[in-house]
Structures are given as structure tokens and as C-alpha cells.
Amino acid sequence: MSTLSPLDRLMPRGYVRQMFCFPSTHADVSHILKTSLAGVVADVPYLLSEIIISDDHRHISLSKPYQSLKDLFSEQDISNAVDYATLKQQHFPPSAFTVPGIIPPDTQPPFPNPAPVFRARLALVNRGFILCVAVHHCTTDITGFGALLKIWASYSRTSASTIGFGPDWLDRKALLEQFHASDQRAPASIPELLHVQENIVKPIGSSFHSPNWTTGIFFFPQKTLQSLKQAINQYIASQDAEGWVSLGDILTVLLWSAILVAESDPNTDIKGTSTIGFPVNFRSRLNPPLSPNYLGSAFVMAVATCLREDLIFAKNASLPSGDMTLDSASISALAKIATTIRTSLHQVDGERVRDVLLYLDAAPDNHPPITLGPPHDGISIVSWADQGAYELDWGSIIGKCDAIRLPKLMNKRYPIVLPRVPATADGDGGLEVIVCFDRPVWERFRQSWPICQFATLRCYS
């Protein structure tokens, strides 16, 4: 029987959930998805289980598998309400996914207790379909979620898993057994990648009761980001500095700056520092490493701190939209912040992760609530870019998805970088970012210099 790891039990008690949009209208879509899901369940039996939370909310466990495939998969015909071609023309706006019948039951607050580990809903629309998949966060992270999709697509494509699935995808004991085997002990004090939960810092400019939340999706073309990355790394090399920064580091800088521009009063909030949090997948950082397709939770939170004035340096940028010509001072500032983010990522190494896992494993039941990561200002930027969902081939009948979406959000949400969009004959590849702010903040985010210069608004609701 599968059990939850100490890190799994620290995850948010909700769902990792995505909507996948396919243009197929074949009559066998439902049959193929159901029969191929049976193969997934045979490989990953705990999908038939439930998450059980104790009455005092301090303990969480996984039940024995007892559900059936019928519990996991449902379908709904909403073709009278939703037209696929219209959705595609509008870049699949978030509001379209709030139509009743798209989201599987029991995967929205308030959650039942026990709560299902897995639910999927096939929504048939006019000229296509939407597949909504929800997996309880206490069993997986976004990388594990992507691995589950990889298994499902493989069975859908070939009626047999051909992706090298093995026990190491499932083995939650692997997180700790190597440390116990060498008789390593938990650190006496709480590790730097954890902290005791205290009062949550209210982010600057936040409004948690806004009646006017706006969800927007912005697109950053790959070619634009690649050119910016090249310019910044050339600058770093010109300063005789070692190291480099990634495209992801640079996008994090742009989004971080756009957030501060949107939420700050430029007359009073330019001084001081800003600290953000972001998840770091540690599968490859352990020794020996976990499988890259390990299905459990395997990330920790890192933080980066920079001067606010460095982050808001171009608040009055007047370059026309799409003109990415930045002066040397701007390139220097971007390089400085991106290097800070890269340094923070490097600090998540095997030793620090070991300390986290051993400490969580040894923590007594009466330990004060623990939160992942050092404290930060409440701003988090999450990336699903490497999920690889667009590349999945679900077979000749189902095909590949056109878009991956979340529904219109009704709460504030700092940027989530959606799975990387590959280049096609119809358009350039790049990265989509979804955010949700109350309308005035959203407008300032949209009009901020990083968005105006490097992104386009795809849709909003």
C-alpha cells in the first residue's frame, strides 16, 4: 500500500488541476480515455484511494484503494453551451471554463473529507472536447502531475505503456531511505528551507475582498525571451563574471518587476527590499537522484531578495510595445536580479533537501505548523513551463491538445507560467502566464514596462 511522505503531508490540501483542450470530434474519444485510464490505475493503484484529514487538521493519510474507474472518470455533453472553434479564436479565455459540467465533482472548495485522490471529467463541446484532470496536491506536484499525464497518454496512444514506467516512479520511501541507511540524523533546529508558520504577510496593494477579480493570460514569445537571455548573458560575460542565467530566471525578473509596478505606489514604495518565493524541483539534486518522473511531491521553496528600486527601475519606460531595445543600465539591472535568482536556485542542493526531509520525518505531532521555504513577502511565482503537456501524443483519434487552461479565478493569484507552448505552423512558441488581480492592479500589471515590451495579452475574463 502506498503511503504519503513527510513532504507530501506538507502540501496544500487542494488539487492540482488543469483543463486540456482538444479539437477531436471522434465518437471513440470517451471509450479510449476510459480504457487507457484503466491502464494508468493498474500502474498507480492509489489513484483509487482517498485523502483523509483528521478532525484537528493536523494529520493526513491515504486510504486503501477501493474506488472504481467509474468513480474516477465522468463525462458531460455541453455542446449546446460551448463551441470549440469560438474558444480557439478567442485564445481559450478563462471564463469559458467556468461553464457547469467541465470541472469534476468534489475537486472544488469546500472539499469533502475524505477527498478523492484523482478525478477526471470529459466535457464534450461543439467541434471538440475539454478534458479536466484533478489530482490531490498531497499526492503530487506539477512534475508528478505531468508524469501521470505521460502514462495516460501512452496507454491512450498504444494500449500499453511504452515510456519506461517503473517502481521508482512510485517509491515514496526513496525520499528518506538513503538517509536512514547511512544513519543520518535530523538537524536539531529547523532547516533554512523551512519555517514555522506565523501570521501571513499581506502583500502590498492586495485586496482579498475585491468584487472585480480579473484573470488574464499573457504570452511571451520564445524568440523575444531568447534574445533577451543572450543580451544579458553577454553582459555577464563582459563583466568577467562566472555563471549564466536561464530564460526562466529572466522571465521571473520580468514578472517580479511587473508585480511591484502594479502593486506599489511609485512615490512611496520604491525604497527597501522585496523578497519572493518560488518552487524548486529537487528530483535531480539528490544523490542518488530521484526518477525525473517520480510521482510524489519533490520540491521545496527558495526565496530571492532584491532592492525595490532595482526592480522598478523602468517604471516610466516609454518604449513602444514589442521594442525590446534596452539601454545598458536596464540590461545591467536585469542581469543583477536574474543572477540573484540563479544563486537562490543553486542553494537548493542535496544537503539542504536532506535536512528538510529528515526534519519533517522526525517532527513530533505537536510541532508548530511548518511552511516550506524561508519567509518571503507573500509574492510567489510558479512555473509549469517544463511540464511537457503540449508535446504529449494521445494517439491518432485524440491527438495533441491545443491549449492548457485554468478557469477564471475568484481570488488573487500571482503569476503561474503555464506549460511551454511549442512553435507550430500556425504560430510561434513561447510561454503563457496566467495572473489574477483586482481590476485596477490588473490594469497596472498589463501596462507595466515588462508586459508592454515583452508580452502580448492573449485573453482576459
mmCIF file of N, CA, C and O in Angstrom, residues 111-171:
data_model
loop_
_atom_site.group_PDB
_atom_site.id
_atom_site.type_symbol
_atom_site.label_atom_id
_atom_site.label_comp_id
_atom_site.label_asym_id
_atom_site.label_seq_id
_atom_site.Cartn_x
_atom_site.Cartn_y
_atom_site.Cartn_z
ATOM 1 N N PHE A 111 -13.907 21.129 0.058
ATOM 2 C CA PHE A 111 -13.587 19.758 -0.308
ATOM 3 C C PHE A 111 -14.198 18.775 0.688
ATOM 4 O O PHE A 111 -14.274 19.059 1.887
ATOM 5 N N PRO A 112 -14.632 17.623 0.197
ATOM 6 C CA PRO A 112 -15.128 16.596 1.128
ATOM 7 C C PRO A 112 -13.967 16.013 1.926
ATOM 8 O O PRO A 112 -12.796 16.160 1.561
ATOM 9 N N ASN A 113 -14.272 15.365 3.011
ATOM 10 C CA ASN A 113 -13.268 14.660 3.805
ATOM 11 C C ASN A 113 -13.858 13.304 4.210
ATOM 12 O O ASN A 113 -14.829 13.279 4.986
ATOM 13 N N PRO A 114 -13.366 12.218 3.679
ATOM 14 C CA PRO A 114 -12.217 12.058 2.799
ATOM 15 C C PRO A 114 -12.437 12.691 1.413
ATOM 16 O O PRO A 114 -13.575 12.843 0.967
ATOM 17 N N ALA A 115 -11.308 13.029 0.757
ATOM 18 C CA ALA A 115 -11.339 13.643 -0.567
ATOM 19 C C ALA A 115 -10.679 12.704 -1.575
ATOM 20 O O ALA A 115 -9.680 12.053 -1.260
ATOM 21 N N PRO A 116 -11.217 12.619 -2.780
ATOM 22 C CA PRO A 116 -10.631 11.697 -3.772
ATOM 23 C C PRO A 116 -9.224 12.128 -4.166
ATOM 24 O O PRO A 116 -8.922 13.324 -4.221
ATOM 25 N N VAL A 117 -8.376 11.154 -4.477
ATOM 26 C CA VAL A 117 -7.034 11.454 -4.977
ATOM 27 C C VAL A 117 -7.104 11.951 -6.410
ATOM 28 O O VAL A 117 -6.400 12.895 -6.786
ATOM 29 N N PHE A 118 -7.994 11.344 -7.216
ATOM 30 C CA PHE A 118 -7.994 11.624 -8.657
ATOM 31 C C PHE A 118 -9.425 11.732 -9.173
ATOM 32 O O PHE A 118 -10.284 10.922 -8.825
ATOM 33 N N ARG A 119 -9.640 12.727 -10.030
ATOM 34 C CA ARG A 119 -10.895 12.846 -10.761
ATOM 35 C C ARG A 119 -10.603 13.432 -12.143
ATOM 36 O O ARG A 119 -9.725 14.299 -12.292
ATOM 37 N N ALA A 120 -11.336 12.934 -13.145
ATOM 38 C CA ALA A 120 -11.233 13.475 -14.498
ATOM 39 C C ALA A 120 -12.633 13.629 -15.072
ATOM 40 O O ALA A 120 -13.508 12.806 -14.812
ATOM 41 N N ARG A 121 -12.823 14.679 -15.850
ATOM 42 C CA ARG A 121 -14.129 14.936 -16.468
ATOM 43 C C ARG A 121 -13.917 15.250 -17.949
ATOM 44 O O ARG A 121 -13.126 16.131 -18.308
ATOM 45 N N LEU A 122 -14.585 14.489 -18.800
ATOM 46 C CA LEU A 122 -14.615 14.742 -20.234
ATOM 47 C C LEU A 122 -15.843 15.599 -20.537
ATOM 48 O O LEU A 122 -16.968 15.170 -20.291
ATOM 49 N N ALA A 123 -15.621 16.809 -21.031
ATOM 50 C CA ALA A 123 -16.714 17.703 -21.414
ATOM 51 C C ALA A 123 -16.745 17.792 -22.932
ATOM 52 O O ALA A 123 -15.812 18.330 -23.556
ATOM 53 N N LEU A 124 -17.790 17.240 -23.532
ATOM 54 C CA LEU A 124 -17.943 17.297 -24.981
ATOM 55 C C LEU A 124 -18.523 18.650 -25.362
ATOM 56 O O LEU A 124 -19.590 19.046 -24.877
ATOM 57 N N VAL A 125 -17.803 19.379 -26.209
ATOM 58 C CA VAL A 125 -18.272 20.677 -26.685
ATOM 59 C C VAL A 125 -18.483 20.579 -28.182
ATOM 60 O O VAL A 125 -18.103 19.605 -28.830
ATOM 61 N N ASN A 126 -19.092 21.585 -28.761
ATOM 62 C CA ASN A 126 -19.315 21.592 -30.195
ATOM 63 C C ASN A 126 -17.971 21.694 -30.925
ATOM 64 O O ASN A 126 -17.213 22.633 -30.711
ATOM 65 N N ARG A 127 -17.635 20.686 -31.716
ATOM 66 C CA ARG A 127 -16.416 20.640 -32.537
ATOM 67 C C ARG A 127 -15.135 20.398 -31.738
ATOM 68 O O ARG A 127 -14.052 20.812 -32.138
ATOM 69 N N GLY A 128 -15.246 19.728 -30.600
ATOM 70 C CA GLY A 128 -14.057 19.409 -29.824
ATOM 71 C C GLY A 128 -14.423 18.889 -28.440
ATOM 72 O O GLY A 128 -15.583 18.563 -28.167
ATOM 73 N N PHE A 129 -13.423 18.814 -27.555
ATOM 74 C CA PHE A 129 -13.707 18.423 -26.177
ATOM 75 C C PHE A 129 -12.680 19.021 -25.229
ATOM 76 O O PHE A 129 -11.582 19.436 -25.628
ATOM 77 N N ILE A 130 -13.064 19.085 -23.956
ATOM 78 C CA ILE A 130 -12.194 19.572 -22.893
ATOM 79 C C ILE A 130 -12.038 18.443 -21.878
ATOM 80 O O ILE A 130 -13.029 17.864 -21.427
ATOM 81 N N LEU A 131 -10.803 18.132 -21.534
ATOM 82 C CA LEU A 131 -10.515 17.130 -20.508
ATOM 83 C C LEU A 131 -9.962 17.853 -19.293
ATOM 84 O O LEU A 131 -8.890 18.459 -19.353
ATOM 85 N N CYS A 132 -10.704 17.797 -18.188
ATOM 86 C CA CYS A 132 -10.247 18.403 -16.935
ATOM 87 C C CYS A 132 -9.730 17.290 -16.033
ATOM 88 O O CYS A 132 -10.439 16.320 -15.767
ATOM 89 N N VAL A 133 -8.491 17.439 -15.578
ATOM 90 C CA VAL A 133 -7.847 16.443 -14.716
ATOM 91 C C VAL A 133 -7.482 17.109 -13.394
ATOM 92 O O VAL A 133 -6.876 18.185 -13.386
ATOM 93 N N ALA A 134 -7.857 16.473 -12.290
ATOM 94 C CA ALA A 134 -7.573 16.998 -10.959
ATOM 95 C C ALA A 134 -6.949 15.897 -10.111
ATOM 96 O O ALA A 134 -7.498 14.794 -10.006
ATOM 97 N N VAL A 135 -5.785 16.185 -9.512
ATOM 98 C CA VAL A 135 -5.087 15.240 -8.643
ATOM 99 C C VAL A 135 -4.806 15.943 -7.313
ATOM 100 O O VAL A 135 -4.350 17.091 -7.299
ATOM 101 N N HIS A 136 -5.073 15.261 -6.207
ATOM 102 C CA HIS A 136 -4.889 15.901 -4.902
ATOM 103 C C HIS A 136 -3.419 16.264 -4.698
ATOM 104 O O HIS A 136 -2.513 15.457 -4.911
ATOM 105 N N HIS A 137 -3.191 17.519 -4.265
ATOM 106 C CA HIS A 137 -1.839 18.046 -4.136
ATOM 107 C C HIS A 137 -1.027 17.285 -3.086
ATOM 108 O O HIS A 137 0.214 17.260 -3.134
ATOM 109 N N CYS A 138 -1.681 16.640 -2.142
ATOM 110 C CA CYS A 138 -0.956 15.888 -1.118
ATOM 111 C C CYS A 138 -0.361 14.592 -1.661
ATOM 112 O O CYS A 138 0.316 13.869 -0.928
ATOM 113 N N THR A 139 -0.612 14.285 -2.931
ATOM 114 C CA THR A 139 -0.005 13.100 -3.542
ATOM 115 C C THR A 139 0.975 13.449 -4.643
ATOM 116 O O THR A 139 1.676 12.558 -5.146
ATOM 117 N N THR A 140 1.063 14.714 -5.043
ATOM 118 C CA THR A 140 1.889 15.029 -6.199
ATOM 119 C C THR A 140 2.207 16.510 -6.258
ATOM 120 O O THR A 140 1.618 17.330 -5.536
ATOM 121 N N ASP A 141 3.157 16.858 -7.140
ATOM 122 C CA ASP A 141 3.404 18.244 -7.507
ATOM 123 C C ASP A 141 3.209 18.352 -9.015
ATOM 124 O O ASP A 141 2.747 17.400 -9.657
ATOM 125 N N ILE A 142 3.558 19.487 -9.608
ATOM 126 C CA ILE A 142 3.258 19.661 -11.032
ATOM 127 C C ILE A 142 4.082 18.708 -11.898
ATOM 128 O O ILE A 142 3.625 18.254 -12.940
ATOM 129 N N THR A 143 5.297 18.354 -11.457
ATOM 130 C CA THR A 143 6.112 17.408 -12.226
ATOM 131 C C THR A 143 5.505 16.012 -12.167
ATOM 132 O O THR A 143 5.433 15.308 -13.184
ATOM 133 N N GLY A 144 5.057 15.601 -10.981
ATOM 134 C CA GLY A 144 4.384 14.318 -10.853
ATOM 135 C C GLY A 144 3.070 14.283 -11.607
ATOM 136 O O GLY A 144 2.706 13.255 -12.209
ATOM 137 N N PHE A 145 2.353 15.400 -11.597
ATOM 138 C CA PHE A 145 1.111 15.516 -12.370
ATOM 139 C C PHE A 145 1.409 15.279 -13.849
ATOM 140 O O PHE A 145 0.695 14.539 -14.536
ATOM 141 N N GLY A 146 2.486 15.911 -14.345
ATOM 142 C CA GLY A 146 2.865 15.713 -15.740
ATOM 143 C C GLY A 146 3.231 14.277 -16.044
ATOM 144 O O GLY A 146 2.938 13.765 -17.133
ATOM 145 N N ALA A 147 3.878 13.590 -15.088
ATOM 146 C CA ALA A 147 4.233 12.195 -15.293
ATOM 147 C C ALA A 147 2.983 11.310 -15.381
ATOM 148 O O ALA A 147 2.929 10.363 -16.181
ATOM 149 N N LEU A 148 1.968 11.604 -14.570
ATOM 150 C CA LEU A 148 0.706 10.862 -14.663
ATOM 151 C C LEU A 148 0.073 11.034 -16.047
ATOM 152 O O LEU A 148 -0.422 10.074 -16.647
ATOM 153 N N LEU A 149 0.094 12.272 -16.547
ATOM 154 C CA LEU A 149 -0.448 12.517 -17.885
ATOM 155 C C LEU A 149 0.341 11.742 -18.940
ATOM 156 O O LEU A 149 -0.231 11.230 -19.907
ATOM 157 N N LYS A 150 1.645 11.651 -18.743
ATOM 158 C CA LYS A 150 2.503 10.915 -19.680
ATOM 159 C C LYS A 150 2.092 9.440 -19.731
ATOM 160 O O LYS A 150 2.027 8.828 -20.809
ATOM 161 N N ILE A 151 1.797 8.859 -18.555
ATOM 162 C CA ILE A 151 1.348 7.459 -18.511
ATOM 163 C C ILE A 151 0.013 7.313 -19.239
ATOM 164 O O ILE A 151 -0.179 6.404 -20.056
ATOM 165 N N TRP A 152 -0.907 8.221 -18.945
ATOM 166 C CA TRP A 152 -2.242 8.135 -19.549
ATOM 167 C C TRP A 152 -2.161 8.279 -21.068
ATOM 168 O O TRP A 152 -2.769 7.507 -21.818
ATOM 169 N N ALA A 153 -1.403 9.257 -21.546
ATOM 170 C CA ALA A 153 -1.277 9.458 -22.988
ATOM 171 C C ALA A 153 -0.651 8.241 -23.653
ATOM 172 O O ALA A 153 -1.028 7.862 -24.776
ATOM 173 N N SER A 154 0.298 7.603 -22.963
ATOM 174 C CA SER A 154 0.941 6.419 -23.531
ATOM 175 C C SER A 154 -0.046 5.283 -23.728
ATOM 176 O O SER A 154 -0.084 4.653 -24.797
ATOM 177 N N TYR A 155 -0.874 5.015 -22.721
ATOM 178 C CA TYR A 155 -1.888 3.975 -22.861
ATOM 179 C C TYR A 155 -2.930 4.352 -23.911
ATOM 180 O O TYR A 155 -3.444 3.492 -24.634
ATOM 181 N N SER A 156 -3.246 5.626 -23.999
ATOM 182 C CA SER A 156 -4.216 6.090 -24.989
ATOM 183 C C SER A 156 -3.681 5.904 -26.410
ATOM 184 O O SER A 156 -4.425 5.595 -27.343
ATOM 185 N N ARG A 157 -2.380 6.083 -26.539
ATOM 186 C CA ARG A 157 -1.752 6.025 -27.866
ATOM 187 C C ARG A 157 -1.504 4.589 -28.334
ATOM 188 O O ARG A 157 -1.642 4.274 -29.511
ATOM 189 N N THR A 158 -1.125 3.698 -27.411
ATOM 190 C CA THR A 158 -0.652 2.376 -27.818
ATOM 191 C C THR A 158 -1.347 1.222 -27.119
ATOM 192 O O THR A 158 -1.028 0.059 -27.403
ATOM 193 N N SER A 159 -2.246 1.504 -26.175
ATOM 194 C CA SER A 159 -2.898 0.468 -25.364
ATOM 195 C C SER A 159 -1.915 -0.267 -24.468
ATOM 196 O O SER A 159 -2.244 -1.301 -23.888
ATOM 197 N N ALA A 160 -0.701 0.239 -24.364
ATOM 198 C CA ALA A 160 0.303 -0.336 -23.461
ATOM 199 C C ALA A 160 1.315 0.764 -23.150
ATOM 200 O O ALA A 160 1.650 1.573 -24.009
ATOM 201 N N SER A 161 1.782 0.792 -21.917
ATOM 202 C CA SER A 161 2.740 1.816 -21.526
ATOM 203 C C SER A 161 4.088 1.546 -22.180
ATOM 204 O O SER A 161 4.654 0.464 -22.046
ATOM 205 N N THR A 162 4.612 2.523 -22.906
ATOM 206 C CA THR A 162 5.886 2.372 -23.616
ATOM 207 C C THR A 162 6.881 3.440 -23.177
ATOM 208 O O THR A 162 7.804 3.767 -23.909
ATOM 209 N N ILE A 163 6.714 3.965 -21.974
ATOM 210 C CA ILE A 163 7.522 5.113 -21.550
ATOM 211 C C ILE A 163 8.499 4.770 -20.446
ATOM 212 O O ILE A 163 9.065 5.654 -19.815
ATOM 213 N N GLY A 164 8.701 3.474 -20.213
ATOM 214 C CA GLY A 164 9.677 3.076 -19.213
ATOM 215 C C GLY A 164 9.201 3.206 -17.790
ATOM 216 O O GLY A 164 10.010 3.367 -16.873
ATOM 217 N N PHE A 165 7.892 3.104 -17.585
ATOM 218 C CA PHE A 165 7.355 3.198 -16.226
ATOM 219 C C PHE A 165 7.953 2.102 -15.346
ATOM 220 O O PHE A 165 8.104 0.953 -15.758
ATOM 221 N N GLY A 166 8.318 2.480 -14.106
ATOM 222 C CA GLY A 166 8.897 1.503 -13.191
ATOM 223 C C GLY A 166 8.586 1.843 -11.750
ATOM 224 O O GLY A 166 8.009 2.902 -11.447
ATOM 225 N N PRO A 167 8.973 0.970 -10.815
ATOM 226 C CA PRO A 167 8.679 1.181 -9.396
ATOM 227 C C PRO A 167 9.260 2.482 -8.845
ATOM 228 O O PRO A 167 8.727 3.034 -7.875
ATOM 229 N N ASP A 168 10.361 2.976 -9.449
ATOM 230 C CA ASP A 168 10.969 4.199 -8.930
ATOM 231 C C ASP A 168 10.089 5.424 -9.157
ATOM 232 O O ASP A 168 10.302 6.466 -8.548
ATOM 233 N N TRP A 169 9.087 5.323 -10.034
ATOM 234 C CA TRP A 169 8.138 6.425 -10.197
ATOM 235 C C TRP A 169 7.239 6.543 -8.958
ATOM 236 O O TRP A 169 6.713 7.617 -8.675
ATOM 237 N N LEU A 170 7.058 5.423 -8.250
ATOM 238 C CA LEU A 170 6.082 5.343 -7.158
ATOM 239 C C LEU A 170 6.705 5.364 -5.765
ATOM 240 O O LEU A 170 6.003 5.616 -4.787
ATOM 241 N N ASP A 171 7.983 5.088 -5.660
ATOM 242 C CA ASP A 171 8.606 4.771 -4.372
ATOM 243 C C ASP A 171 8.807 6.013 -3.503
ATOM 244 O O ASP A 171 9.833 6.687 -3.583
#
